[in-house]
Amino acid sequence: MLSSSVRSAAVIVLVVLSACASGGGLASDAGTSSDAVASRDANLADAALDTSLVDAPSDAARPVDATMDASAVDAGAPDAGLLDAGAADLGLVDLGPPDAAVVCDPCGVCDTNATNDCFMCAGANTDDVVVGGSTTGGPNLYLAIRFAATGTMKVVRAEMFTGERSSDNTLSLWTDNATGPEPLAMSATATFGLAMTNAWQGANFPSLTEYSSGSFGWLIWQPVVGQQSSTAPSGTSVTYRGAFGGPTGWNGPFMGFIKYKLYCAPSV
């Protein structure tokens, strides 16, 4: 029988021999076969990259790049196209000073001589506000409007605010019969064609009628039935009278917001 020390030595020898016989990690790591395989792996990888179809054709394709650079790309200055590089067109723009408005006075004189101009010298309720829906009566109405001359007046034109019929209206200037008071004698008369649109409408008299300062006169208006009456809803009260068929047998006098304008020629 073996002693215990001899048995231990035999076990160590068997372990070493067993490891050599089995081809374990120690023998494969130290051999040359593994180094050679590693070397071949690296060589094959380099060769595959160098001879593949990825790298070589890219180098050969450089002429194509050059062709593309010289093709449709415009390396020159931008094309002018339809842009107008010249001066701006003047077209119909007026570069001069604003044109002066052509202004005629109500009496129709269109010149720069102020002594020819007429001006409003009398009137009442001379804005454009009227009692809508109110119409003149008739037939053959004579509406007499009394006015005062605050200074010497040379009357050349008269106007009423009316419309809404197509017909003729007549205006006339009269002297004053203070005992009435009522119109006394006619001095001038004129007729105008009535426009449908409500507005200031009137006529120029063929001659001047002069009223001295402090005197009274009458404007007689002959409208047609149903046209807009020349009255304001409020304002200055005016003395007026009415007659039918002729300038006699006057009704009134009355007070009302009659609208009228008188134009005078300048005193020279």
mmCIF file of N, CA and C in Angstrom, residues 157-205:
data_model
loop_
_atom_site.group_PDB
_atom_site.id
_atom_site.type_symbol
_atom_site.label_atom_id
_atom_site.label_comp_id
_atom_site.label_asym_id
_atom_site.label_seq_id
_atom_site.Cartn_x
_atom_site.Cartn_y
_atom_site.Cartn_z
ATOM 1 N N ARG A 157 -79.784 136.611 -60.307
ATOM 2 C CA ARG A 157 -80.156 135.187 -60.337
ATOM 3 C C ARG A 157 -80.925 134.835 -59.074
ATOM 4 N N ALA A 158 -81.824 133.826 -59.193
ATOM 5 C CA ALA A 158 -82.562 133.305 -58.040
ATOM 6 C C ALA A 158 -82.604 131.784 -58.123
ATOM 7 N N GLU A 159 -82.662 131.127 -56.953
ATOM 8 C CA GLU A 159 -82.698 129.664 -56.890
ATOM 9 C C GLU A 159 -83.643 129.192 -55.795
ATOM 10 N N MET A 160 -84.251 128.007 -56.050
ATOM 11 C CA MET A 160 -85.077 127.315 -55.067
ATOM 12 C C MET A 160 -84.527 125.893 -54.909
ATOM 13 N N PHE A 161 -84.753 125.283 -53.744
ATOM 14 C CA PHE A 161 -84.316 123.892 -53.546
ATOM 15 C C PHE A 161 -85.511 122.991 -53.839
ATOM 16 N N THR A 162 -85.451 122.290 -54.975
ATOM 17 C CA THR A 162 -86.609 121.524 -55.423
ATOM 18 C C THR A 162 -86.180 120.446 -56.410
ATOM 19 N N GLY A 163 -87.162 119.711 -56.932
ATOM 20 C CA GLY A 163 -86.923 118.629 -57.888
ATOM 21 C C GLY A 163 -88.130 117.705 -57.959
ATOM 22 N N GLU A 164 -87.893 116.486 -58.444
ATOM 23 C CA GLU A 164 -88.874 115.398 -58.472
ATOM 24 C C GLU A 164 -89.972 115.562 -59.528
ATOM 25 N N ARG A 165 -89.779 116.447 -60.465
ATOM 26 C CA ARG A 165 -90.649 116.551 -61.630
ATOM 27 C C ARG A 165 -89.811 117.028 -62.810
ATOM 28 N N SER A 166 -90.245 116.712 -64.012
ATOM 29 C CA SER A 166 -89.589 117.200 -65.228
ATOM 30 C C SER A 166 -90.532 118.186 -65.899
ATOM 31 N N SER A 167 -90.250 119.460 -65.713
ATOM 32 C CA SER A 167 -91.120 120.490 -66.269
ATOM 33 C C SER A 167 -90.360 121.813 -66.224
ATOM 34 N N ASP A 168 -91.017 122.908 -66.552
ATOM 35 C CA ASP A 168 -90.434 124.244 -66.467
ATOM 36 C C ASP A 168 -90.975 124.970 -65.244
ATOM 37 N N ASN A 169 -90.089 125.724 -64.608
ATOM 38 C CA ASN A 169 -90.468 126.618 -63.513
ATOM 39 C C ASN A 169 -90.142 128.047 -63.920
ATOM 40 N N THR A 170 -90.893 128.975 -63.380
ATOM 41 C CA THR A 170 -90.659 130.393 -63.664
ATOM 42 C C THR A 170 -90.375 131.135 -62.363
ATOM 43 N N LEU A 171 -89.396 132.040 -62.419
ATOM 44 C CA LEU A 171 -89.058 132.921 -61.304
ATOM 45 C C LEU A 171 -89.176 134.372 -61.781
ATOM 46 N N SER A 172 -89.628 135.243 -60.904
ATOM 47 C CA SER A 172 -89.715 136.660 -61.271
ATOM 48 C C SER A 172 -89.446 137.535 -60.053
ATOM 49 N N LEU A 173 -88.929 138.722 -60.308
ATOM 50 C CA LEU A 173 -88.629 139.704 -59.272
ATOM 51 C C LEU A 173 -89.663 140.827 -59.330
ATOM 52 N N TRP A 174 -90.121 141.219 -58.142
ATOM 53 C CA TRP A 174 -91.159 142.234 -58.052
ATOM 54 C C TRP A 174 -90.756 143.291 -57.021
ATOM 55 N N THR A 175 -91.340 144.488 -57.209
ATOM 56 C CA THR A 175 -91.213 145.514 -56.189
ATOM 57 C C THR A 175 -92.257 145.262 -55.108
ATOM 58 N N ASP A 176 -92.155 146.035 -54.020
ATOM 59 C CA ASP A 176 -93.000 145.799 -52.844
ATOM 60 C C ASP A 176 -94.072 146.872 -52.703
ATOM 61 N N ASN A 177 -95.291 146.418 -52.451
ATOM 62 C CA ASN A 177 -96.381 147.323 -52.061
ATOM 63 C C ASN A 177 -96.469 147.241 -50.536
ATOM 64 N N ALA A 178 -95.890 148.213 -49.881
ATOM 65 C CA ALA A 178 -95.756 148.148 -48.422
ATOM 66 C C ALA A 178 -97.094 148.122 -47.712
ATOM 67 N N THR A 179 -98.159 148.618 -48.318
ATOM 68 C CA THR A 179 -99.459 148.640 -47.643
ATOM 69 C C THR A 179 -100.062 147.253 -47.513
ATOM 70 N N GLY A 180 -99.591 146.308 -48.315
ATOM 71 C CA GLY A 180 -100.132 144.956 -48.269
ATOM 72 C C GLY A 180 -99.775 144.184 -47.001
ATOM 73 N N PRO A 181 -98.501 143.845 -46.811
ATOM 74 C CA PRO A 181 -97.509 143.942 -47.894
ATOM 75 C C PRO A 181 -97.770 142.860 -48.939
ATOM 76 N N GLU A 182 -97.503 143.207 -50.217
ATOM 77 C CA GLU A 182 -97.697 142.264 -51.309
ATOM 78 C C GLU A 182 -96.898 142.733 -52.520
ATOM 79 N N PRO A 183 -96.692 141.829 -53.520
ATOM 80 C CA PRO A 183 -95.959 142.249 -54.730
ATOM 81 C C PRO A 183 -96.714 143.366 -55.447
ATOM 82 N N LEU A 184 -95.902 144.316 -56.000
ATOM 83 C CA LEU A 184 -96.513 145.461 -56.666
ATOM 84 C C LEU A 184 -96.333 145.398 -58.181
ATOM 85 N N ALA A 185 -95.091 145.327 -58.662
ATOM 86 C CA ALA A 185 -94.841 145.332 -60.112
ATOM 87 C C ALA A 185 -93.648 144.428 -60.424
ATOM 88 N N MET A 186 -93.745 143.713 -61.552
ATOM 89 C CA MET A 186 -92.667 142.804 -61.936
ATOM 90 C C MET A 186 -91.530 143.570 -62.592
ATOM 91 N N SER A 187 -90.288 143.205 -62.230
ATOM 92 C CA SER A 187 -89.089 143.840 -62.787
ATOM 93 C C SER A 187 -88.354 142.950 -63.772
ATOM 94 N N ALA A 188 -88.336 141.635 -63.550
ATOM 95 C CA ALA A 188 -87.615 140.696 -64.425
ATOM 96 C C ALA A 188 -88.198 139.305 -64.238
ATOM 97 N N THR A 189 -88.096 138.461 -65.279
ATOM 98 C CA THR A 189 -88.588 137.089 -65.187
ATOM 99 C C THR A 189 -87.682 136.171 -65.986
ATOM 100 N N ALA A 190 -87.621 134.895 -65.574
ATOM 101 C CA ALA A 190 -86.787 133.893 -66.252
ATOM 102 C C ALA A 190 -87.371 132.510 -65.970
ATOM 103 N N THR A 191 -87.153 131.589 -66.904
ATOM 104 C CA THR A 191 -87.663 130.219 -66.793
ATOM 105 C C THR A 191 -86.500 129.243 -66.830
ATOM 106 N N PHE A 192 -86.596 128.150 -66.073
ATOM 107 C CA PHE A 192 -85.569 127.104 -66.089
ATOM 108 C C PHE A 192 -86.224 125.735 -66.162
ATOM 109 N N GLY A 193 -85.519 124.796 -66.782
ATOM 110 C CA GLY A 193 -85.986 123.420 -66.856
ATOM 111 C C GLY A 193 -85.691 122.700 -65.555
ATOM 112 N N LEU A 194 -86.690 122.095 -64.961
ATOM 113 C CA LEU A 194 -86.561 121.437 -63.664
ATOM 114 C C LEU A 194 -85.896 120.071 -63.813
ATOM 115 N N ALA A 195 -84.931 119.782 -62.950
ATOM 116 C CA ALA A 195 -84.293 118.461 -62.904
ATOM 117 C C ALA A 195 -84.990 117.601 -61.853
ATOM 118 N N MET A 196 -84.951 116.282 -62.040
ATOM 119 C CA MET A 196 -85.632 115.379 -61.126
ATOM 120 C C MET A 196 -84.981 115.337 -59.748
ATOM 121 N N THR A 197 -83.647 115.408 -59.697
ATOM 122 C CA THR A 197 -82.941 115.308 -58.425
ATOM 123 C C THR A 197 -83.118 116.584 -57.613
ATOM 124 N N ASN A 198 -83.460 116.420 -56.341
ATOM 125 C CA ASN A 198 -83.612 117.582 -55.471
ATOM 126 C C ASN A 198 -82.282 118.298 -55.304
ATOM 127 N N ALA A 199 -82.262 119.583 -55.600
ATOM 128 C CA ALA A 199 -81.047 120.392 -55.523
ATOM 129 C C ALA A 199 -81.435 121.854 -55.664
ATOM 130 N N TRP A 200 -80.444 122.720 -55.479
ATOM 131 C CA TRP A 200 -80.668 124.132 -55.756
ATOM 132 C C TRP A 200 -80.751 124.331 -57.267
ATOM 133 N N GLN A 201 -81.888 124.851 -57.727
ATOM 134 C CA GLN A 201 -82.124 125.045 -59.155
ATOM 135 C C GLN A 201 -82.714 126.437 -59.375
ATOM 136 N N GLY A 202 -82.317 127.070 -60.483
ATOM 137 C CA GLY A 202 -82.825 128.414 -60.727
ATOM 138 C C GLY A 202 -82.439 128.932 -62.088
ATOM 139 N N ALA A 203 -82.462 130.250 -62.228
ATOM 140 C CA ALA A 203 -82.239 130.871 -63.539
ATOM 141 C C ALA A 203 -81.600 132.237 -63.358
ATOM 142 N N ASN A 204 -80.864 132.652 -64.410
ATOM 143 C CA ASN A 204 -80.337 134.014 -64.497
ATOM 144 C C ASN A 204 -81.392 134.910 -65.148
ATOM 145 N N PHE A 205 -81.540 136.099 -64.611
ATOM 146 C CA PHE A 205 -82.464 137.061 -65.211
ATOM 147 C C PHE A 205 -81.769 137.792 -66.360
#
